[in-house]
Coordinates of C-alpha atoms (C1' of nucleotides) in Angstrom, one line a residue:
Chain Q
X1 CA -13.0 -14.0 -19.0
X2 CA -14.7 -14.4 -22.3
X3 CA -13.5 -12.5 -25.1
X4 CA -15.6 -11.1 -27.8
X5 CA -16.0 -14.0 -30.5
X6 CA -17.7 -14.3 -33.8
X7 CA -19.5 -17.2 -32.1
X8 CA -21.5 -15.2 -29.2
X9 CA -24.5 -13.7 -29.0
X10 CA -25.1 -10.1 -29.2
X11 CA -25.3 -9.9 -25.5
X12 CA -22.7 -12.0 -24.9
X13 CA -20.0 -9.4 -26.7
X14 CA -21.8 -6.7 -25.0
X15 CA -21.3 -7.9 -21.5
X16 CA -17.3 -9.1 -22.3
X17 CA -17.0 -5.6 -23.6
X18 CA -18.3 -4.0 -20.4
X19 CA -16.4 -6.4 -18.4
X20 CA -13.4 -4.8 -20.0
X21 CA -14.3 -1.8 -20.1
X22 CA -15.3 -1.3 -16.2
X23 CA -12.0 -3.2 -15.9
X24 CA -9.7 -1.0 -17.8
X25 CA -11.8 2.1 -16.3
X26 CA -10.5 0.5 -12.8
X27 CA -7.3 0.4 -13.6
X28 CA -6.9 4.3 -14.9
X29 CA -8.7 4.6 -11.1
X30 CA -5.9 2.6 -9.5
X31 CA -3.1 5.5 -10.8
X32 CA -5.5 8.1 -9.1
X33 CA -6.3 7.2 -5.9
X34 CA -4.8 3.5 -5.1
X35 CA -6.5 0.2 -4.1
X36 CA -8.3 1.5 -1.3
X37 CA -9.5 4.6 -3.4
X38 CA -11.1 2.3 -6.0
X39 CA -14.8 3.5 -6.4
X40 CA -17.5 1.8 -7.9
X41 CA -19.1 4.9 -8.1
X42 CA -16.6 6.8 -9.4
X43 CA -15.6 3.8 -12.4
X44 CA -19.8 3.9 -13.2
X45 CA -19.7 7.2 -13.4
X46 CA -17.0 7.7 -15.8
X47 CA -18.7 4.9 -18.0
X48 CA -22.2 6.7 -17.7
X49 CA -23.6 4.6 -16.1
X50 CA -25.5 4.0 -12.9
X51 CA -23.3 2.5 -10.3
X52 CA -25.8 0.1 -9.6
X53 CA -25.5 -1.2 -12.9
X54 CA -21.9 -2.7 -11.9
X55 CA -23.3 -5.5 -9.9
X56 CA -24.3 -7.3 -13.0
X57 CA -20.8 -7.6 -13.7
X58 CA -19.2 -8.0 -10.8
X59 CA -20.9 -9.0 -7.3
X60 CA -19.0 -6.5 -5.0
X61 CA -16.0 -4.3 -4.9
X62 CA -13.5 -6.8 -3.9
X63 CA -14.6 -9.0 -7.1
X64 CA -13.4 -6.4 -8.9
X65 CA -10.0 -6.1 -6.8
X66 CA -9.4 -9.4 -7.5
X67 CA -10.0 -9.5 -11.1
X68 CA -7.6 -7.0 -11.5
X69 CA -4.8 -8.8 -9.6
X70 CA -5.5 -11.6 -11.6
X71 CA -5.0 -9.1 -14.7
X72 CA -2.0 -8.0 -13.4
X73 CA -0.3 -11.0 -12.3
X74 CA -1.6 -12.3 -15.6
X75 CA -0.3 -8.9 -17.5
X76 CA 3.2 -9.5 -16.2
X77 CA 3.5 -12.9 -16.5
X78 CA 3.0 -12.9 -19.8
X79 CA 5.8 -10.0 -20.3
X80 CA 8.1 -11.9 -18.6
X81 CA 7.4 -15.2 -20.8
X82 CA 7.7 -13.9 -23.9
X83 CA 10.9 -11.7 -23.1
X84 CA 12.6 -14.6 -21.9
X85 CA 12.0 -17.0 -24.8
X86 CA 15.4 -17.5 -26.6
X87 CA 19.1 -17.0 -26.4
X88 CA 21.5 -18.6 -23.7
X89 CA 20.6 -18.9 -20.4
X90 CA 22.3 -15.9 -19.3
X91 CA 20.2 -13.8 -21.9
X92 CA 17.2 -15.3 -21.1
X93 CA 17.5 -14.4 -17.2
X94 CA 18.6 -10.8 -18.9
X95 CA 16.0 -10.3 -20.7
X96 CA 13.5 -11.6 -17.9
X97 CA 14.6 -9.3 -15.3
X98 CA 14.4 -5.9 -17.7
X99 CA 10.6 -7.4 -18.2
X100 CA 9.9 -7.9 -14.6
X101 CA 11.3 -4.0 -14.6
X102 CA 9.9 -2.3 -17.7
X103 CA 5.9 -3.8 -17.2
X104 CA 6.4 -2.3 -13.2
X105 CA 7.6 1.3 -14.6
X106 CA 4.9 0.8 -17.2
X107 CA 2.1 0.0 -15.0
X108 CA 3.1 1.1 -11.3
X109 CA -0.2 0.9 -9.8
X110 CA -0.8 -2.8 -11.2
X111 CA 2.6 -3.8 -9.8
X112 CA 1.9 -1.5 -5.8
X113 CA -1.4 -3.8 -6.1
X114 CA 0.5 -7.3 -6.5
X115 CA 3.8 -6.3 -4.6
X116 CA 3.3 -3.4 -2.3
X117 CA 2.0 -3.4 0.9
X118 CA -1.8 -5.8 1.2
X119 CA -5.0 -3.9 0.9
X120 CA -6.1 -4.0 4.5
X121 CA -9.4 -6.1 4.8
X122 CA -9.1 -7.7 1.2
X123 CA -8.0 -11.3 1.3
X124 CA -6.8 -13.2 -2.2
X125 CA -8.6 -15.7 -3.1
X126 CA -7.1 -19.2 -4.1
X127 CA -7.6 -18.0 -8.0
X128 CA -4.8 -15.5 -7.9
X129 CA -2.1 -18.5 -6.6
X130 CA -1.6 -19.5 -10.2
X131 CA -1.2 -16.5 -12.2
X132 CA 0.6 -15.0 -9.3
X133 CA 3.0 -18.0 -10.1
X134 CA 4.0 -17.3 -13.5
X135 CA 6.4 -14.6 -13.7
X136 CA 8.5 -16.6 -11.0
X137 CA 8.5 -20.3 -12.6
X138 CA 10.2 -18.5 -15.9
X139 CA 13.1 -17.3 -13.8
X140 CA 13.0 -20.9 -11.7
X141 CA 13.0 -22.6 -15.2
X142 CA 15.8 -20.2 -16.3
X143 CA 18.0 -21.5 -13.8
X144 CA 17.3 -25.1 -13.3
X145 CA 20.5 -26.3 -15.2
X146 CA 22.4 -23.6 -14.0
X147 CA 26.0 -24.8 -12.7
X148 CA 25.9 -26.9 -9.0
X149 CA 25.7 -24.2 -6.8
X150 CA 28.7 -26.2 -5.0
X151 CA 30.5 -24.8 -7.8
X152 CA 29.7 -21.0 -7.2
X153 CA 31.8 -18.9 -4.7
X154 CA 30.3 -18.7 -1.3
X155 CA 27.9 -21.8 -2.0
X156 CA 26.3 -22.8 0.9
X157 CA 25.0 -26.0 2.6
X158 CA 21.2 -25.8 3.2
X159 CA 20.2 -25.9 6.4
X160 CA 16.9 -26.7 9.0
X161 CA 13.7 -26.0 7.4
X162 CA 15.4 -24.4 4.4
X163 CA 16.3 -28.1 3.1
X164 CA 13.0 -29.3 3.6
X165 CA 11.1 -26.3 1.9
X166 CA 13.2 -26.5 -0.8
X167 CA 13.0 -30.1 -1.3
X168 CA 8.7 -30.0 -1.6
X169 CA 8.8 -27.0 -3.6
X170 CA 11.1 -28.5 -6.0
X171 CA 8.9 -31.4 -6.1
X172 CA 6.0 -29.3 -6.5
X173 CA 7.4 -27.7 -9.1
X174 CA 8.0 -31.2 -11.2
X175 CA 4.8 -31.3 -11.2
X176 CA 3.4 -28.1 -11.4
X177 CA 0.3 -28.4 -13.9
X178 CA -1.7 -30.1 -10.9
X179 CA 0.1 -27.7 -8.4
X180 CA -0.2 -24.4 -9.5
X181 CA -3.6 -25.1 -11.0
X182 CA -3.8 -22.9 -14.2
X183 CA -0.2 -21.7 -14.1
X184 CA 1.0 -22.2 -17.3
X185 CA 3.1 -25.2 -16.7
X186 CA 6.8 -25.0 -18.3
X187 CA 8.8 -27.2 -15.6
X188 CA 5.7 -29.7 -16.8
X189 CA 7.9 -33.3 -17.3
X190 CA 10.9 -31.4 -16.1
X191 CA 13.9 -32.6 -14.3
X192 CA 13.3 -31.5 -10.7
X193 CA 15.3 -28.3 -10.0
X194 CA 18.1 -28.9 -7.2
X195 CA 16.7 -28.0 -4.0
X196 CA 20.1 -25.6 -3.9
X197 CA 19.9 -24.0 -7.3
X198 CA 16.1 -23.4 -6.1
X199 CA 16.8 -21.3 -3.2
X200 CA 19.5 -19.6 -5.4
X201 CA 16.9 -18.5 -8.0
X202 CA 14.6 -17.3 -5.2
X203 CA 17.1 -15.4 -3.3
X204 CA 18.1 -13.6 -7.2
X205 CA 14.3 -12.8 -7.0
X206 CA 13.8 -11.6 -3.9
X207 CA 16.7 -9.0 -5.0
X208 CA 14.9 -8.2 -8.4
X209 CA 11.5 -7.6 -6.7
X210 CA 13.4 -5.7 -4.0
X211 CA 14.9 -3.5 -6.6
X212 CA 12.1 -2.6 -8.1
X213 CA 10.1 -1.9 -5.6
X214 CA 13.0 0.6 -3.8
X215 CA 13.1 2.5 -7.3
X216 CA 9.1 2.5 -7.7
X217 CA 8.4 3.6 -4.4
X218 CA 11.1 5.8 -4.2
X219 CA 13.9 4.9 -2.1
X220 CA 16.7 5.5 -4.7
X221 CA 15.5 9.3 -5.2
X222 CA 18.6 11.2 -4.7
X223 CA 21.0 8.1 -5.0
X224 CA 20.5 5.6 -7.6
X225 CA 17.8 7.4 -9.6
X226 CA 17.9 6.6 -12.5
X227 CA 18.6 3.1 -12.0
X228 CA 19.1 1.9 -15.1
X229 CA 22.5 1.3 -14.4
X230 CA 22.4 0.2 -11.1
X231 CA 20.1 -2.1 -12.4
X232 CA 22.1 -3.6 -15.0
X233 CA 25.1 -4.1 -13.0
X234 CA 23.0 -5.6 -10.6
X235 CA 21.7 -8.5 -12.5
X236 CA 24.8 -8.8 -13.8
X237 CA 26.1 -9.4 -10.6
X238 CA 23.2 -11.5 -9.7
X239 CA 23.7 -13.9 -12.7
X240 CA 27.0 -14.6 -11.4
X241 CA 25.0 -15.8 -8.3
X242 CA 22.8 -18.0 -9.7
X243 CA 25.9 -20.1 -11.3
X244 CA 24.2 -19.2 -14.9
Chain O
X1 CA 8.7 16.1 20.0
X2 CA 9.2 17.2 23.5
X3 CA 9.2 14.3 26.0
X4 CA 7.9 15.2 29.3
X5 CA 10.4 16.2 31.2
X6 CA 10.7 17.8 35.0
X7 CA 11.0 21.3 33.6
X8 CA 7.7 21.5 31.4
X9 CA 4.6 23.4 32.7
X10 CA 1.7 20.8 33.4
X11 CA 0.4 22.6 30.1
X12 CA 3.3 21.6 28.1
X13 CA 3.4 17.7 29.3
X14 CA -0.2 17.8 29.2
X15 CA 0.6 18.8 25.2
X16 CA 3.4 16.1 25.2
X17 CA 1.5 13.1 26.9
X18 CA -2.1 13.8 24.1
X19 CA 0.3 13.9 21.5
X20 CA 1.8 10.6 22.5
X21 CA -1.3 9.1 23.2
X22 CA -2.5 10.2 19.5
X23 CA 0.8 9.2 17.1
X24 CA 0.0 5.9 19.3
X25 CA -3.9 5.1 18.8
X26 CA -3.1 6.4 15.3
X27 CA -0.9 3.3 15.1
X28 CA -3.3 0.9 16.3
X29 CA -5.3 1.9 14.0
X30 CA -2.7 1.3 11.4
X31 CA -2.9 -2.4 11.9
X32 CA -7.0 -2.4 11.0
X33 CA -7.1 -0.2 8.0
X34 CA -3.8 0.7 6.8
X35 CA -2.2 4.0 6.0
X36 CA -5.2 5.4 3.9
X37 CA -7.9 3.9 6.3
X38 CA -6.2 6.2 8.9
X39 CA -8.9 8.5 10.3
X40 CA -8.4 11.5 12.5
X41 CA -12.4 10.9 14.0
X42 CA -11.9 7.4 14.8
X43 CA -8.5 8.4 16.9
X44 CA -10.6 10.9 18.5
X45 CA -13.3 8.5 19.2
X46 CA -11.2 6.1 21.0
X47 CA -9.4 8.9 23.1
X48 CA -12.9 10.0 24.0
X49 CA -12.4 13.3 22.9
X50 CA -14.2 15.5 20.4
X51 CA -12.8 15.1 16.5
X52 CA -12.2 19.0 16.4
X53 CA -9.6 18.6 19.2
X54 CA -7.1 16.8 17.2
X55 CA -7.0 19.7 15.3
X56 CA -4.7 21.7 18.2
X57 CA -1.9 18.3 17.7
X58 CA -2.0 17.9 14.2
X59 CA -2.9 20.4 11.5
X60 CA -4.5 17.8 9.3
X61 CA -4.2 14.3 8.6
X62 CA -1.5 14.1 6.5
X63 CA 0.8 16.0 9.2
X64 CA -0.1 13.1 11.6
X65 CA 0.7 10.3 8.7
X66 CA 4.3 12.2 8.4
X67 CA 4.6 12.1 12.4
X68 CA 4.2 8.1 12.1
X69 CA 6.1 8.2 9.1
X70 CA 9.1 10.0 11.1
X71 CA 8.4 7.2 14.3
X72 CA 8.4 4.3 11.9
X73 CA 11.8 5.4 10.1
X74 CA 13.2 7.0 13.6
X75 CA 12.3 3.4 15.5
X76 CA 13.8 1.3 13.0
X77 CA 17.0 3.3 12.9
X78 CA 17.1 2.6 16.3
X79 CA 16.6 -1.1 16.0
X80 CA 18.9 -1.5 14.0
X81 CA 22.0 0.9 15.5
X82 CA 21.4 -0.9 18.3
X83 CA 21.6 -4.2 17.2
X84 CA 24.8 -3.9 16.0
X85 CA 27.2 -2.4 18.2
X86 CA 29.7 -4.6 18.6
X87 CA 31.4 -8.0 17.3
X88 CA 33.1 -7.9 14.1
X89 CA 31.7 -6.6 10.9
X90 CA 30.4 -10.2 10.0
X91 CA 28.4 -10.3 13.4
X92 CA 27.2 -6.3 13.3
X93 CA 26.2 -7.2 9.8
X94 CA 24.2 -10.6 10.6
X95 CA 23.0 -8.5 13.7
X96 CA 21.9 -5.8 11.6
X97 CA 19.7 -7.7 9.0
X98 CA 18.3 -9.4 11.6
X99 CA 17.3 -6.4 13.5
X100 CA 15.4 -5.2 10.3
X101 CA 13.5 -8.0 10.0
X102 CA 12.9 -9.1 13.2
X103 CA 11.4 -4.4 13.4
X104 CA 9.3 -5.4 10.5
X105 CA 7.5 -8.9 11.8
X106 CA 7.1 -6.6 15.0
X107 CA 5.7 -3.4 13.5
X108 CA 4.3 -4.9 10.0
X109 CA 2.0 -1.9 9.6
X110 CA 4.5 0.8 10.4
X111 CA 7.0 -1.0 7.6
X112 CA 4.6 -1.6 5.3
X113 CA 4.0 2.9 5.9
X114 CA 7.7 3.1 4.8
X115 CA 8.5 0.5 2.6
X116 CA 5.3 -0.9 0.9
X117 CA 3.4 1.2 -1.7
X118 CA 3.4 4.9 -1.2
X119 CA -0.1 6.5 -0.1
X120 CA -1.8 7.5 -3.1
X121 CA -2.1 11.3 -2.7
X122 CA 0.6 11.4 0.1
X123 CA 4.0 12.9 -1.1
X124 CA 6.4 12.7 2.3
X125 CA 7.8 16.1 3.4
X126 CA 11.9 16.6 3.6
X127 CA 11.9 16.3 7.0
X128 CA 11.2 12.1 6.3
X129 CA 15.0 12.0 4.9
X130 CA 17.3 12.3 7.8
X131 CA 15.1 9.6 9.8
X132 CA 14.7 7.2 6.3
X133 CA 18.5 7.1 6.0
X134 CA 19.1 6.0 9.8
X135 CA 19.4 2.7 9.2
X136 CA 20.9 2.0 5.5
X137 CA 23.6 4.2 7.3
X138 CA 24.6 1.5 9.5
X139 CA 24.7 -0.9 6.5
X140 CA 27.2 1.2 5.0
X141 CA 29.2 2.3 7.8
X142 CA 29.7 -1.6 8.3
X143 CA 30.6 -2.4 4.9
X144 CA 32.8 0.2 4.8
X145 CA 35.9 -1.7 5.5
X146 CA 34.7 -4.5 3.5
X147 CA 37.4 -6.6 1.3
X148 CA 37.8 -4.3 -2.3
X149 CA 35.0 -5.7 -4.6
X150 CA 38.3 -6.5 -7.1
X151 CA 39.3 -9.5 -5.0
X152 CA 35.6 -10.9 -5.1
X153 CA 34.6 -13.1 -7.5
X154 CA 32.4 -11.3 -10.1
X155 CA 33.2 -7.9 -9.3
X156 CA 32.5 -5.7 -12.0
X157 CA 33.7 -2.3 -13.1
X158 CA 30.8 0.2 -12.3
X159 CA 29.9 1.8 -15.6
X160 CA 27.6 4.6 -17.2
X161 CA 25.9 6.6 -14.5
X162 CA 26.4 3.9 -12.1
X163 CA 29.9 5.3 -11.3
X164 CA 29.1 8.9 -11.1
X165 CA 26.2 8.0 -8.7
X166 CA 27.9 5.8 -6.7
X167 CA 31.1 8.5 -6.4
X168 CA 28.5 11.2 -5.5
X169 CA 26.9 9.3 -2.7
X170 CA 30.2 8.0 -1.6
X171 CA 31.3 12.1 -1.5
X172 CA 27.5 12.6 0.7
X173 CA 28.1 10.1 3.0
X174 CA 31.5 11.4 4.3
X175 CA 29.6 15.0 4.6
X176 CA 27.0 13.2 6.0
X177 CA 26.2 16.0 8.9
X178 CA 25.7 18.3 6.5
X179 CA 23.9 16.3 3.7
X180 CA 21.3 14.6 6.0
X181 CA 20.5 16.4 8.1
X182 CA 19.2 14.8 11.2
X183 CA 20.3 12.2 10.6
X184 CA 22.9 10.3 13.0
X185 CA 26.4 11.3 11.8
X186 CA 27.7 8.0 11.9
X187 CA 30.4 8.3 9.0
X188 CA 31.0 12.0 10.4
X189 CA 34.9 12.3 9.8
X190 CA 34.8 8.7 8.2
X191 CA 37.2 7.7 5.1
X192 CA 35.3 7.8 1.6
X193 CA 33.3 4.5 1.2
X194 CA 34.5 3.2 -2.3
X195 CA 32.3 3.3 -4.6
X196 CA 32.1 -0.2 -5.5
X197 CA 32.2 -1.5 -2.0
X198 CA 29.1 1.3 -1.7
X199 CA 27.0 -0.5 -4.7
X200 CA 27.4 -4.3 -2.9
X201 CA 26.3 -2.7 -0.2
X202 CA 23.1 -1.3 -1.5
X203 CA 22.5 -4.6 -3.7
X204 CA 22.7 -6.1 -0.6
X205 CA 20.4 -3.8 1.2
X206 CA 17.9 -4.0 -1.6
X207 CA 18.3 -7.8 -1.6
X208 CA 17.7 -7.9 2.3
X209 CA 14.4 -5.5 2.3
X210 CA 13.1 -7.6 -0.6
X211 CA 13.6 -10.2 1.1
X212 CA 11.8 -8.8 4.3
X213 CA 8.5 -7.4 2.3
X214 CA 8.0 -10.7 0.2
X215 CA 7.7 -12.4 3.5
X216 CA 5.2 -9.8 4.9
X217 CA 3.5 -9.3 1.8
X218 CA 2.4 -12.6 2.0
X219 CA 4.5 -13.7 -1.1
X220 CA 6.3 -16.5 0.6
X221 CA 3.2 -18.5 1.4
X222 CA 3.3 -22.2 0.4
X223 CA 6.7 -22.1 -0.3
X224 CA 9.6 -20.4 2.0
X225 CA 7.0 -19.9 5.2
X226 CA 8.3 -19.8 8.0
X227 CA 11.1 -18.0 6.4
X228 CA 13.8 -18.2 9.4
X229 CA 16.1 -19.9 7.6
X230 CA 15.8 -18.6 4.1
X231 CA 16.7 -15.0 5.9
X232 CA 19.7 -16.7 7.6
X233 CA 20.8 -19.0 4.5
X234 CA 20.7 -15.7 2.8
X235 CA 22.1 -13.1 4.7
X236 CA 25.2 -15.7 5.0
X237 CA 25.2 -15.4 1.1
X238 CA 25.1 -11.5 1.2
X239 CA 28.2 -11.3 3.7
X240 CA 29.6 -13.4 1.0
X241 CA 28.6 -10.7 -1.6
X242 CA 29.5 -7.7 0.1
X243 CA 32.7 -9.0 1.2
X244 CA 32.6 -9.2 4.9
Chain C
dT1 C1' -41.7 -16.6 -39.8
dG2 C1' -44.3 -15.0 -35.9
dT3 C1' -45.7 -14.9 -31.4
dA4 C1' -45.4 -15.6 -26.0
dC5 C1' -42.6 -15.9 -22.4
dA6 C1' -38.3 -15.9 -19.8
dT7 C1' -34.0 -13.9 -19.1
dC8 C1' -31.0 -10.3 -18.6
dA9 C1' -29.1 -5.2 -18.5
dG10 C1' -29.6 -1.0 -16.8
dT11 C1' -32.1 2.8 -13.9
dG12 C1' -32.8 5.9 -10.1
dA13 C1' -34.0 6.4 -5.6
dA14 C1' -33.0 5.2 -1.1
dC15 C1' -30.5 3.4 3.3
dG16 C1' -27.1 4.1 6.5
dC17 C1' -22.6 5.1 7.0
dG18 C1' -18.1 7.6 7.7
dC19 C1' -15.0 11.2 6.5
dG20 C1' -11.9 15.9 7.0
dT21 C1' -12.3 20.3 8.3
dT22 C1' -14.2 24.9 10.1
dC23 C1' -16.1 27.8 13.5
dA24 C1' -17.9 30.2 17.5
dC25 C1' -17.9 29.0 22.1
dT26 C1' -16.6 27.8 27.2
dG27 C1' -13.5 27.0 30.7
dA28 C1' -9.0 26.1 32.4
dT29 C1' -4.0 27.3 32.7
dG30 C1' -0.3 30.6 32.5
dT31 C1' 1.8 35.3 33.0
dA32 C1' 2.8 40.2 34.1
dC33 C1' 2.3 43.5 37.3
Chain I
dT1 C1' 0.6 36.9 47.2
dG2 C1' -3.2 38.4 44.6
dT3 C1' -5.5 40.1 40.7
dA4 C1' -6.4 41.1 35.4
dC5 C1' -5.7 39.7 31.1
dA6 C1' -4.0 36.7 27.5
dT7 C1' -3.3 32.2 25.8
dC8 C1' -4.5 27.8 25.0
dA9 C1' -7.3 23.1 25.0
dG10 C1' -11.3 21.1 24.2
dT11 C1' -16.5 21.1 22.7
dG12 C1' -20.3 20.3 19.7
dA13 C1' -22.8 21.5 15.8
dA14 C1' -22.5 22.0 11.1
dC15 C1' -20.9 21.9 6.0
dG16 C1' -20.4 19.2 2.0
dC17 C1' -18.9 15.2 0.5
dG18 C1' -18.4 10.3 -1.2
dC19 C1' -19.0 5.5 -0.4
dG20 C1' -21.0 0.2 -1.0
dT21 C1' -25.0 -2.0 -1.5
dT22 C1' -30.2 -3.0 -2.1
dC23 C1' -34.5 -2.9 -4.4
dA24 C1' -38.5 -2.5 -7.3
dC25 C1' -38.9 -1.1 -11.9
dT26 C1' -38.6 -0.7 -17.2
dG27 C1' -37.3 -2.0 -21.5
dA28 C1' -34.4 -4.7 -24.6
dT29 C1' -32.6 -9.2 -26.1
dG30 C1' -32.9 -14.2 -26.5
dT31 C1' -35.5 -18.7 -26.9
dA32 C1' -39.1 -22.3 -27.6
dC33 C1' -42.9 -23.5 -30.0

DNA sequence: TGTACATCAGTGAACGCGCGTTCACTGATGTAC
DNA sequence: TGTACATCAGTGAACGCGCGTTCACTGATGTAC
């Protein structure tokens, strides 16, 4: 999406500023009544306008759905890259997973639309694969010359499928700028991640994502809430895992 | 919710059987337009009966949503309790996780009602507790015996609120009768869980239902799909962790 | 610099739809004597 | 065992609401000469 530019026409800024606007407009609708509550209606009608006059910006309801997951995955992803940008491995993951858990409790709704349950009848277009991609290759980068996983307590061989799947998406990965087409591409001319330290990084995510999601959608009320702590000890523990 | 049963009138199984009938077309309907695409005149519809009749089951549509929220968390409990009745703790452990996940593939609408983003507008009445904590129960109950987290490598001291939390739960558990009420008294009587051993076990929990939704949600596609062995590579991992 | 035409943004009415919930009612089932 | 009355299940019409999307239209902005 265009933004406003010194360089555009009067009716250019106009329509990137409406753009926005219905977007952000959206998004405060999202906190109300969900993904399946979003109205066009009820966004023109907050803007003043009539809700015809959304279809100049966005062909049908579900355009709008998915420019907002792209917003969001983009939104995060960008959190999580510029937390993670100095300091020793182990500060780096740190600091990645309090970003993957400050931008959820900041923006809940933007992070139920990504990670909770699917909207039923809404199908993500191939456009969303690459920003949905970012937040995860930082942690995957993170890790990549973390210690041999043969090294780590508990390390185990990989088995069946798991070798193969690991294998292709490391080598995806390598060269992930023609891969994950508009991902931002930090493995680009990277040393392939070992196929074990891989799985490592992705099980460590699957625990940070699961985490979050328990204390956003409320499993932890009236155990681990707050979970600050909980938190912290648990990517502690989790660094361990990793071999970082 | 009274099951028919030899003693009823033909009034009250009459009551029993509609209900039945409705919690279950309710679910089907689940599958085509999730939680908040649930609609009390389509139900009726299908039962061939007049919308206005529901009305003498369920005092509103939200008390229906809570009666499949109650199934979903009173089915998986069951799953899962059953699943791991015998063997040692690493098999009733194994057993377990796969029990959850193998509920979820089955019923993905009815986990994504209990574990994906909560229903905008929805808050879930007390009554949802003693069913919800049916199956982390089992989890914990297993773990119980588990090696001391001091002779595992990178067991850390729980600090901050962390250790007050964990101690309280711990103290909830072994009054579990009383605290959830409801629920299965499985640690009824039981030693104190410690504390630590009770964290590794809800890492591991959070790890294992991450795990599970990122697979449903759809986030494993391209890369870990199918996710057999990624499950089973790392549950083995988890054991590991907890200290099975 | 000014004019003619094309493009675009926004309007308001309309289509056809589904929803949750209420209410007065009919008819069947259950209960007390 | 039979009758009178109370309870309950289910009906169908109605209220009031919001939705996504289409369409012919007006008026403003941009462009080519």
């Amino acid at each position: 999406m265009a933004r406003p530019n010194a360089s555009m026409t009067a009716r250019e800024r106009a329509r990137a500023e409406l753009t926005r606007e219905i977007k952000d407009e959206a998004k405060r609708q999202l906190a109300v009544a969900g993904a399946d509550g979003l109205s066009l209606r009820a966004v023109a009608r907050k803007l003043g306008m009539a809700s015809s006059a959304l279809y100049r910006y966005f062909p049908s309801r579900d355009d709008l759905l998915t420019a907002l997951i792209i917003d969001a995955y983009n939104s995060l992803g960008t959190a999580v890259e510029s937390a993670a940008v100095d300091g020793d491995p182990r500060a780096r993951w740190t600091a990645a997973c309090w970003a993957v858990r400050a931008w959820a409790r900041a923006n809940p709704h933007e992070y139920a639309l990504i990670y909770g349950s699917p909207v039923p009848g809404y199908r993500a277009p191939q456009a969303t694969a690459g920003p949905a991609g970012r937040a995860p290759l930082v942690f995957i980068e993170i890790a990549r010359n973390a210690a041999p996983p043969g090294t780590v307590a508990g390390g185990a061989a990989l088995q069946g499928a798991l070798a193969d799947q690991a294998a292709k998406l490391a080598a995806a990965l390598a060269g992930a700028d023609t891969v994950l087409a508009g991902a931002d591409t930090v493995l680009a001319g990277a040393d392939r991640v070992p196929p074990a330290t891989l799985v490592r990084g992705v099980i460590a995510l699957t625990q940070l994502f699961g985490m979050v999601s328990f204390e956003l959608f409320g499993q932890f009320v009236g155990s681990f809430e707050p979970a600050d702590d909980f938190f912290g000890h648990a990517v502690a523990q989790m660094i361990t895992f990793v071999g970082l």
